[in-house]
Coordinates of C-alpha atoms and ligand atoms in Angstrom, one line a residue:
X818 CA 130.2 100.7 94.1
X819 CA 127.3 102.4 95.8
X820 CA 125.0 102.8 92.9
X821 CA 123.2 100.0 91.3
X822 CA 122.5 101.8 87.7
X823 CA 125.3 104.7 87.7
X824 CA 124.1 105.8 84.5
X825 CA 120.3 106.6 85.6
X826 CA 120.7 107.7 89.2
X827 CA 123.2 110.2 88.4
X828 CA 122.3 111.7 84.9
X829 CA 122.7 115.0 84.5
X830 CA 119.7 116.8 83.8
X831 CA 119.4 117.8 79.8
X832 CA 120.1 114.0 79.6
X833 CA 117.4 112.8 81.5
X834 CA 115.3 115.0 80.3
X835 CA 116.2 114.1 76.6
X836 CA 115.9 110.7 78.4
X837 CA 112.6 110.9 79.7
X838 CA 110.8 112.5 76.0
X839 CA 112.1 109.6 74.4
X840 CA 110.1 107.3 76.5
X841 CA 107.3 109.2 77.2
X842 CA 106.7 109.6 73.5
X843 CA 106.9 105.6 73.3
X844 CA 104.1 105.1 76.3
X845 CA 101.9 107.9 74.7
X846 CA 102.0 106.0 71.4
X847 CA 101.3 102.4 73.3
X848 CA 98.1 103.7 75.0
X849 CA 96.7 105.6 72.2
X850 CA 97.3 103.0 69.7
X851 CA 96.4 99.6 72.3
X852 CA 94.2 101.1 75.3
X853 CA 90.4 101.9 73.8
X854 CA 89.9 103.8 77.1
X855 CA 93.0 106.4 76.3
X856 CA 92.3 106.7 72.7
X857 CA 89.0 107.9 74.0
X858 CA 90.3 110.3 76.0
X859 CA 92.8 111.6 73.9
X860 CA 90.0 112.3 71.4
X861 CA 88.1 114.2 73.6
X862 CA 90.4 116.4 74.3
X863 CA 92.1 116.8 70.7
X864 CA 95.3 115.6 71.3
X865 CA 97.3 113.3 69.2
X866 CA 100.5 111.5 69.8
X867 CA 102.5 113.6 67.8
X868 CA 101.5 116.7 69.4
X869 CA 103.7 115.2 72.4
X870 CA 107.0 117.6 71.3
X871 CA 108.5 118.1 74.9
X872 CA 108.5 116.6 78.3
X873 CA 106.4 119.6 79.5
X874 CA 103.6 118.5 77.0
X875 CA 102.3 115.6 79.5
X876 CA 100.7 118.3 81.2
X877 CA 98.3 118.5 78.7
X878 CA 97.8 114.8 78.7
X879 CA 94.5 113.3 80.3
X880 CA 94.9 112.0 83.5
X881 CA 93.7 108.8 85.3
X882 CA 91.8 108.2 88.6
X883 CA 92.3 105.1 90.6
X884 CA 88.4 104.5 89.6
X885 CA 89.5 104.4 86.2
X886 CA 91.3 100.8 86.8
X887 CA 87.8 99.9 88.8
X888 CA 85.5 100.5 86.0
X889 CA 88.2 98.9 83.6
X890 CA 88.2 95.7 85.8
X891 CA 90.3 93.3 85.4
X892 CA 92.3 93.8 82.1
X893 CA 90.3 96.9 80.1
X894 CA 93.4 99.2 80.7
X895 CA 96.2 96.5 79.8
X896 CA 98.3 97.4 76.6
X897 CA 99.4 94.4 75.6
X898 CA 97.8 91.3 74.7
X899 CA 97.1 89.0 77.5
X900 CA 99.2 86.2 76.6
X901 CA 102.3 88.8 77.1
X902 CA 101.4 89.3 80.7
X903 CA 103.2 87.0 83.1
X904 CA 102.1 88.2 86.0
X905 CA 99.1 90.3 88.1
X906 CA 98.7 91.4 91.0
X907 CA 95.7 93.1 93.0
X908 CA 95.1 95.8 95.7
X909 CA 92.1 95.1 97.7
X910 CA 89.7 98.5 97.2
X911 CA 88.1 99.5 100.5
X912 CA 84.9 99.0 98.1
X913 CA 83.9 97.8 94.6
X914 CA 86.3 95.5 92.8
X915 CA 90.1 95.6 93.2
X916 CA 92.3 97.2 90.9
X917 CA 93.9 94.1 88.9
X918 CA 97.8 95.4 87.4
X919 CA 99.5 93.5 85.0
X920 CA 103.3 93.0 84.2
X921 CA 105.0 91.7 81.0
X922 CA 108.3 89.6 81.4
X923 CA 110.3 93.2 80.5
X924 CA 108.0 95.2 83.4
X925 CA 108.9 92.1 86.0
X926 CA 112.8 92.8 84.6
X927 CA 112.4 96.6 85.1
X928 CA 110.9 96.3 88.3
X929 CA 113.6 94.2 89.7
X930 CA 116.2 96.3 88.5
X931 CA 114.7 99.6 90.2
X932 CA 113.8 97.2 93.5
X933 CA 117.8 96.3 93.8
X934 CA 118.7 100.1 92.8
X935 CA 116.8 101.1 96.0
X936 CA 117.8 98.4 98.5
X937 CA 121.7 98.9 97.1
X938 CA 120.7 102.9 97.7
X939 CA 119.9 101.6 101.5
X940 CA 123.3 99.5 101.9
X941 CA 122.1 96.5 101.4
X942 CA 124.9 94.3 99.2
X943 CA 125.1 90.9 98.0
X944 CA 126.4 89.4 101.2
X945 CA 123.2 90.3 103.2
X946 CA 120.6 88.1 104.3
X947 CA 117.4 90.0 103.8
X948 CA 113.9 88.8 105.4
X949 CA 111.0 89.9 103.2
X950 CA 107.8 89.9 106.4
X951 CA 105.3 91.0 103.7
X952 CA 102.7 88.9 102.1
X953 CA 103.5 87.1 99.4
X954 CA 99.6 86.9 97.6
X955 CA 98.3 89.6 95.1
X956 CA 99.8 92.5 97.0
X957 CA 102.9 93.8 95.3
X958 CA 105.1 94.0 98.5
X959 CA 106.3 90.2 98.3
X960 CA 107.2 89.4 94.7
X961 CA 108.1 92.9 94.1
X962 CA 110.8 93.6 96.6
X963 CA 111.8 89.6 97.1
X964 CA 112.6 89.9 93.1
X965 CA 114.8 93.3 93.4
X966 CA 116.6 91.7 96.6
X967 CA 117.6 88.6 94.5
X968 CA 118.9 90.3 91.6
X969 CA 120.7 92.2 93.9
X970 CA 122.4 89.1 95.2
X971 CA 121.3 89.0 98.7
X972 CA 120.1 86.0 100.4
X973 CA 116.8 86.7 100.9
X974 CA 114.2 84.8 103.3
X975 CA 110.3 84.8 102.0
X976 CA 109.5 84.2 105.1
X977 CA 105.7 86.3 104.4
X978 CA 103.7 87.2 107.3
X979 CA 102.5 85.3 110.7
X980 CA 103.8 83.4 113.0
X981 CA 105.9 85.8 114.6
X982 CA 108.0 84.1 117.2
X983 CA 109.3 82.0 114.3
X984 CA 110.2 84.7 112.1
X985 CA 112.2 86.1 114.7
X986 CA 114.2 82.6 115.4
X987 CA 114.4 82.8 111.8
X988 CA 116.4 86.0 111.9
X989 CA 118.5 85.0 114.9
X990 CA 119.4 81.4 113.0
X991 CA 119.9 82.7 109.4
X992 CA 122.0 85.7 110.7
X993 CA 119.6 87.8 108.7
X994 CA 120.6 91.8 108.2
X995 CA 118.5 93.6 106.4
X996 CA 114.5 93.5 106.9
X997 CA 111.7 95.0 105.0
X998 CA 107.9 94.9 106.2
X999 CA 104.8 97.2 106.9
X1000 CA 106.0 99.6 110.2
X1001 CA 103.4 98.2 112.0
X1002 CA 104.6 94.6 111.8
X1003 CA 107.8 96.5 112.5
X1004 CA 106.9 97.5 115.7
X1005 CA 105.3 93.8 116.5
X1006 CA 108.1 92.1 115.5
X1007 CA 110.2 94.5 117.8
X1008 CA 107.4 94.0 121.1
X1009 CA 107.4 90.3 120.1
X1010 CA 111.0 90.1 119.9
X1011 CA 111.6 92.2 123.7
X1012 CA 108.9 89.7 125.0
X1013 CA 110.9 86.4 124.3
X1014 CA 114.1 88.1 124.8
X1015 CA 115.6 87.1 121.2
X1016 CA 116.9 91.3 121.0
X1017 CA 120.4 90.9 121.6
X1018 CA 120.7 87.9 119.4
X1019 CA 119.7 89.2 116.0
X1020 CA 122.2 91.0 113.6
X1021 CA 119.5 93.6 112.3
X1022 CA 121.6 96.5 110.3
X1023 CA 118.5 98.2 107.9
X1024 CA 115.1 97.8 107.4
X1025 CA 113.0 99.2 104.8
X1026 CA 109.3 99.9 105.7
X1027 CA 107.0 101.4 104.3
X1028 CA 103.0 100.7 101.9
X1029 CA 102.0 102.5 105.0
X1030 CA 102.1 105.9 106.6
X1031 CA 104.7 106.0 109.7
X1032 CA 106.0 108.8 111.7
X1033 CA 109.3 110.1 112.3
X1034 CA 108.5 109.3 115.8
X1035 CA 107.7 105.7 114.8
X1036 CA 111.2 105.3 112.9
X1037 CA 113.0 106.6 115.9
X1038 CA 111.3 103.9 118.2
X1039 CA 112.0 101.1 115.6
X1040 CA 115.7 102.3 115.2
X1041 CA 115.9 101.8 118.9
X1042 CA 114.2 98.6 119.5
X1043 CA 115.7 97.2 116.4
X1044 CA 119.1 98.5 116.8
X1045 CA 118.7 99.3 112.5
X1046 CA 118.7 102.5 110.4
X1047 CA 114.8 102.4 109.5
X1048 CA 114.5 103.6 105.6
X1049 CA 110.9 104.7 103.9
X1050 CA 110.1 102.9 101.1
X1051 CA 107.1 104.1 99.1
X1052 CA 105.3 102.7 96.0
X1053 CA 101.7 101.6 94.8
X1054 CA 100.6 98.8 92.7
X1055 CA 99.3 100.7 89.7
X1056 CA 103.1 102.0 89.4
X1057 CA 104.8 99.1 89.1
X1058 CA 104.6 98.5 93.6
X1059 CA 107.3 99.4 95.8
X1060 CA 110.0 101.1 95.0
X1061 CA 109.0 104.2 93.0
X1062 CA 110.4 106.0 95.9
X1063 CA 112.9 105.5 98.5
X1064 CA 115.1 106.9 100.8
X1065 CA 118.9 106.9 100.7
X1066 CA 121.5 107.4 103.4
X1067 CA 121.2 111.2 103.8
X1068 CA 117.4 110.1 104.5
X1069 CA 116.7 113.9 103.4
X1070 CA 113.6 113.3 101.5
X1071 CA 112.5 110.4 99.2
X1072 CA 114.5 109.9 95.9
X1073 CA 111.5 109.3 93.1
X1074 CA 112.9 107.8 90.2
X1075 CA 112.9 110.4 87.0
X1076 CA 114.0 107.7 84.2
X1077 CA 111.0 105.9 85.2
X1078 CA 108.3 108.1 86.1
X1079 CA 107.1 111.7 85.0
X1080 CA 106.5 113.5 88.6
X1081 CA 103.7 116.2 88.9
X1082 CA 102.7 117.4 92.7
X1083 CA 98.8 119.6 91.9
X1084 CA 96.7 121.3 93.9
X1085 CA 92.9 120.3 94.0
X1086 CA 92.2 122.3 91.0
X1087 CA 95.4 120.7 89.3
X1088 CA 97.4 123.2 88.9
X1089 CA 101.1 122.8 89.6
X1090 CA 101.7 123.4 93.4
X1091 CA 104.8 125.9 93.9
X1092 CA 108.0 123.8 94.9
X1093 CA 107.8 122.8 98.5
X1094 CA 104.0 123.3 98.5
X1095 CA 102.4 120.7 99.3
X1096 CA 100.0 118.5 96.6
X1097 CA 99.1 115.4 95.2
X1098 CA 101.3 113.3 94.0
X1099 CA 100.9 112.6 90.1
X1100 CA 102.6 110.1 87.9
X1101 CA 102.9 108.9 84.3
X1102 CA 104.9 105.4 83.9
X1103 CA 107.7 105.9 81.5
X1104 CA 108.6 102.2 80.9
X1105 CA 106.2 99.9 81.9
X1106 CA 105.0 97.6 79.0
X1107 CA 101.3 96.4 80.1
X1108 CA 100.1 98.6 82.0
X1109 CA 101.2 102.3 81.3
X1110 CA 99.2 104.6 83.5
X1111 CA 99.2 109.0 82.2
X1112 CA 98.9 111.3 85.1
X1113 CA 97.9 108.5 87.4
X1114 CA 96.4 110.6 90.9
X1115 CA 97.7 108.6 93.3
X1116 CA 95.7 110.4 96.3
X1117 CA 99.0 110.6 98.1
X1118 CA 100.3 114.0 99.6
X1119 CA 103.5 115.4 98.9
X1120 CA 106.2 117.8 98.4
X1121 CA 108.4 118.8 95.8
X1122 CA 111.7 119.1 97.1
X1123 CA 114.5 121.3 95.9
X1124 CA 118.9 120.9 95.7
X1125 CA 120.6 118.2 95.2
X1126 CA 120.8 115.4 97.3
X1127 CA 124.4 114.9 99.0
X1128 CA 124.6 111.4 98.1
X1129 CA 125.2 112.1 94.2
X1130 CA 121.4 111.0 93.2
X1131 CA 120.3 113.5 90.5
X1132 CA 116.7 112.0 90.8
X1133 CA 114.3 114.4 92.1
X1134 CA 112.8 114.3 95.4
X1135 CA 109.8 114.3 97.4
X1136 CA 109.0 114.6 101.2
X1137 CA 107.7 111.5 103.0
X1138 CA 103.8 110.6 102.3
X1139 CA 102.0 114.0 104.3
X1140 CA 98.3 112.0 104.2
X1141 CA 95.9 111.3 101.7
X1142 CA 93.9 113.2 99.3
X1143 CA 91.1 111.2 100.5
X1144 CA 91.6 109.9 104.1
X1145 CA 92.5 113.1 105.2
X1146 CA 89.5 113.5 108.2
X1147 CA 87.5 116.5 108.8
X1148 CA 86.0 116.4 112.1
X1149 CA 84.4 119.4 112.8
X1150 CA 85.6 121.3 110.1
X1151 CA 88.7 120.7 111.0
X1152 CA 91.3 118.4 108.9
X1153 CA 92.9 115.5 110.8
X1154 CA 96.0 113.3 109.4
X1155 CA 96.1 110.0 111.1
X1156 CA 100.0 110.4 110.6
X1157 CA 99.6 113.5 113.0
X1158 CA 98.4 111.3 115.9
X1159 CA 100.1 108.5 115.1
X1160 CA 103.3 111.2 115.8
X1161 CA 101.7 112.5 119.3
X1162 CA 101.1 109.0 120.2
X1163 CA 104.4 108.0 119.4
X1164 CA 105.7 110.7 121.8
X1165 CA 104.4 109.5 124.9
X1166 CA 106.2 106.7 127.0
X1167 CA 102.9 105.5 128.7
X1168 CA 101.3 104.2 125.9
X1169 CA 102.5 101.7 123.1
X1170 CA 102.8 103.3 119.1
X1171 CA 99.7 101.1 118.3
X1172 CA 96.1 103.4 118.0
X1173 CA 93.0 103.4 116.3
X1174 CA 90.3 106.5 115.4
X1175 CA 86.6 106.0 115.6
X1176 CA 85.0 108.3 114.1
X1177 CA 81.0 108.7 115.5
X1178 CA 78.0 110.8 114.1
X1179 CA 75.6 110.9 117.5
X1180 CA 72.2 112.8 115.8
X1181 CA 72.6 116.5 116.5
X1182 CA 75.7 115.8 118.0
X1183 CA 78.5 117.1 116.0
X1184 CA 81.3 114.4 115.1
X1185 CA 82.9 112.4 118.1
X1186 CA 86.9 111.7 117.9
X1187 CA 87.7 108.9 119.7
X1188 CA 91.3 107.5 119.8
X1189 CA 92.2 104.3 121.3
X1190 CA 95.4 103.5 122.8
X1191 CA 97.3 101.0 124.6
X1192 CA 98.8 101.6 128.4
X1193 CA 102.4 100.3 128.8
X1194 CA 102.5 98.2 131.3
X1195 CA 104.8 100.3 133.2
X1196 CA 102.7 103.2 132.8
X1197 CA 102.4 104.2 136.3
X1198 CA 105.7 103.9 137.3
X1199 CA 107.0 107.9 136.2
X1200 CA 104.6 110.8 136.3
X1201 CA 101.5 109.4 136.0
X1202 CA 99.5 108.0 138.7
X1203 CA 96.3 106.4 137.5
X1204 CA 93.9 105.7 134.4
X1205 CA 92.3 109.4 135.1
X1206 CA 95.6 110.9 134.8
X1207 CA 96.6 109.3 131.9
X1208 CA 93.6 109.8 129.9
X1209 CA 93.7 113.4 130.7
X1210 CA 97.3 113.6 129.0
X1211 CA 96.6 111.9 126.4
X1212 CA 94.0 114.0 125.6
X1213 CA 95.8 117.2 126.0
X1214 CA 98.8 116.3 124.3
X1215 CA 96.2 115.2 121.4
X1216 CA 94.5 118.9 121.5
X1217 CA 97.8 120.6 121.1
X1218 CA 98.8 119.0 117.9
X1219 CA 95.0 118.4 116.6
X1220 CA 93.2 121.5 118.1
X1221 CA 90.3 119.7 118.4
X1222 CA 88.8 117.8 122.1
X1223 CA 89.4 113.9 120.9
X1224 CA 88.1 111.4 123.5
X1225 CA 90.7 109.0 124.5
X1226 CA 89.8 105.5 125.3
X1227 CA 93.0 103.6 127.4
X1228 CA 92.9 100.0 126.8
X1229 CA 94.9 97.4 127.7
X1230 CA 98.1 96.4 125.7
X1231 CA 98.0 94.1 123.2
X1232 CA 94.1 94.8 122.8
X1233 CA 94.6 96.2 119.4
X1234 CA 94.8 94.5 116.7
X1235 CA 98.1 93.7 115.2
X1236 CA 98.6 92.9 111.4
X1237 CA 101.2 91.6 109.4
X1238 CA 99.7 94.0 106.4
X1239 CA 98.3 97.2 106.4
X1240 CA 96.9 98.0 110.0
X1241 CA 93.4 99.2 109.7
X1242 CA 93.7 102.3 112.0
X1243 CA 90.7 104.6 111.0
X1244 CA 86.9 103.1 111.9
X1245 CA 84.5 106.1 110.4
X1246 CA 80.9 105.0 111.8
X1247 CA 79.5 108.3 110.6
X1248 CA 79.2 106.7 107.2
X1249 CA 76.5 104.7 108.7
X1250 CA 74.0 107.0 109.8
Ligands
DLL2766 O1 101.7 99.4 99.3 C1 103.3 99.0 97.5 C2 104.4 98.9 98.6 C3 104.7 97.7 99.1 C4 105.1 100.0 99.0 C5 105.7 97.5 100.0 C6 106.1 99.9 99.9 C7 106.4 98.7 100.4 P1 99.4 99.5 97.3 O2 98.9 98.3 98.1 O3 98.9 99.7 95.9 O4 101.0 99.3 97.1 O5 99.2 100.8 98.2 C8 99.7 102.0 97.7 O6 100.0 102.8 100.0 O7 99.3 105.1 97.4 C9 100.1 105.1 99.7 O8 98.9 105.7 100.1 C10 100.4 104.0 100.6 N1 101.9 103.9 100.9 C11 102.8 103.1 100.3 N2 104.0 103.3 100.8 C12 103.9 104.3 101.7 C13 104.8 105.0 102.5 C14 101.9 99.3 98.1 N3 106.1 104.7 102.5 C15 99.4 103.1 98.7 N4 104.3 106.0 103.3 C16 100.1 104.4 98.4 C17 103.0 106.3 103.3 C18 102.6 104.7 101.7 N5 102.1 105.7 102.5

């Protein structure tokens, strides 16, 4: 059996449709009737639940920033009472408070069940050993997927974040298969792992990374290093956390999950983008219990993407995460994804795939690009003869892909800092001035 939940993955689509009114009608009714905030909104704009008489009528439905769960802090938005919640979890905001999400007993069962329906859609099985290198605190990464993986059956290892040398012995001892993590630990788990020479021991098949953007480039380098098929795994905290999308075998796309979310991609006037434009991606929960979210933005770029998928999913699909509504840089009027150097970076042998962009405002200066990458220690060995030479192609390979002069600062490897969670890879100084 390749699917976890045959019925949902491959409904046809009246069904799923007729499918996804039932519930949507059922998590308009919660909010209005249990979430002040909703009933508010729903008021202002003159809708009632009942007006709700087809799938297509969410469109009319208010929609909810990520500011929204800010100003609600910690439990405003929840729809049940508090003693049915069994579980939180935070995401830490770059500023303000954190947004606080809440599961019931029935949201943690829900999750698990769409967490195993994505690593099964992957290949992992029940006789896998499955290492979950995420942290295991308020973000959603640990409990999430390490709940999915067990009701899946795997054997799974929580072995959390740090220490690397030991988390690789831990892979070569417990025969462990399957991996999941942020790319960027990824890739120090892989340089780690080619330091101490423990490569040809491990029994890596899959890994699943993702809470981060990562390049194609970056997935080639990990399938390499790894000896793995690297899938994307994509979720966020205020829908459920990971698994809300996922790739499967064909790794054509992301399969988003129809039963349990209603998927909108707008433009920045929200208006429906055409299919395979690309937007933002917006959601509305279909079955979570305490914390139903209605046209949630989720800031993440996207695209729609059309035909079926070869491996029998009827879901519907998006592309990989294209940036952010709002990281996206404009540096001298000119808009920069950190993904897009991230891929340029990853195509060049001399350095390693770790970088960082500072971002400087010099008065009546216009804005300063800097990127900061690591030489290999081999770097001189091929084409390249010295520092000089090497900054210069970095920098030229960066202006072909960025049209834009970026200053590129070569430092030495391992300079960078790694992290187990999400890597902080933007420094925007121009804030400060
Ligand atoms: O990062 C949930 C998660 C955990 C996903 C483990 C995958 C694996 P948050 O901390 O709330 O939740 O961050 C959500 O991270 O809106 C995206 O901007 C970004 N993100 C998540 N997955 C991907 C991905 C978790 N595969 C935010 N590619 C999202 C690009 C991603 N960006």
């Amino acid at each position: 059996m390749k699917y976890w939940q045959p019925k949902y993955e491959t409904m046809g689509t009246d069904e799923l449709r007729q499918l996804q009114f039932k519930r949507l009608k059922k998590t308009v009714a919660r909010v209005y009737n249990n979430v002040p905030f909703y009933k508010k909104k729903f008021d202002q704009l003159g809708i009632m639940p009942d007006d709700i008489v087809s799938v297509d009528d969410a469109m009319r439905l208010p929609s909810t920033q990520k500011n929204d769960l800010r100003e609600n802090y910690p439990f405003e938005l929840f729809a049940v009472p508090k003693k049915d919640v069994v579980r939180i979890h935070a995401s830490t905001g770059t500023s303000g408070k954190p947004t606080v999400v809440g599961y019931t007993a029935g949201d943690i069962d829900t999750w698990s069940n769409l967490m195993a329906r994505n690593l099964m859609m992957v290949g992992i099985r029940k006789d896998d050993v499955f290492q979950n290198a995420v942290n295991y605190g308020l973000f959603t990464g640990g409990l999430g997927v390490h709940y999915g993986a067990e009701k899946l059956g795997a054997m799974t290892v929580p072995s959390g974040t740090g220490n690397t040398v030991r988390q690789l012995e831990m892979m070569q001892d417990f025969g462990v298969t399957a991996l999941h993590c942020t790319p960027s630990y990824a890739l120090y788990l892989a340089e780690t792992a080619e330091e101490i020479d423990i490569l040809d021991k491990l029994s890596l098949k899959i890994g699943c990374f993702g809470a981060e953007p990562w390049s194609s480039n970056t997935r080639k380098e990990l399938e390499k290093a790894l000896n793995i098929k690297a899938y994307d795994s994509y979720g966020l905290s205020e829908m459920f956390g990971p698994g809300v999308a996922f790739e499967c075998e064909e790794q054509d796309g992301l399969h988003i999950w129809s039963d349990h979310y209603l998927v909108e991609v707008l433009d920045s006037e929200g208006e429906n983008v055409a299919e395979g434009e690309k937007g933002e991606l917006v959601l509305t929960s279909l079955t979570k219990e305490a914390l139903p979210l209605i046209r949630y933005h989720t800031g993440d770029i996207t695209r729609l993407l059309e035909s079926e998928c070869a491996c029998g999913r009827t879901t519907q699909r998006i592309s990989r995460v294209l940036g952010r509504a709002d990281d996206m840089l404009i540096v001298r009027g000119i808009n920069v994804f950190p993904s897009q150097i991230e891929d340029v970076i990853a195509g060049i042998p001399e350095v390693t795939d770790q970088f960082q962009v500072v971002l400087d405002r010099l008065q009546h200066r216009l804005d300063e690009i800097t990127v900061r990458v690591e030489l290999e220690e081999n770097a001189f060995t091929g084409e390249l003869k010295d520092l000089a030479e090497a900054q210069k192609h970095v920098e030229n390979e960066l202006k072909k892909v960025l049209n834009i002069r970026t200053n590129v600062e070569l430092v030495e490897k391992g300079t960078i800092p790694r992290t187990a969670g999400k890597a902080k890879k933007i420094i925007d100084r121009r804030s400060a001035l």
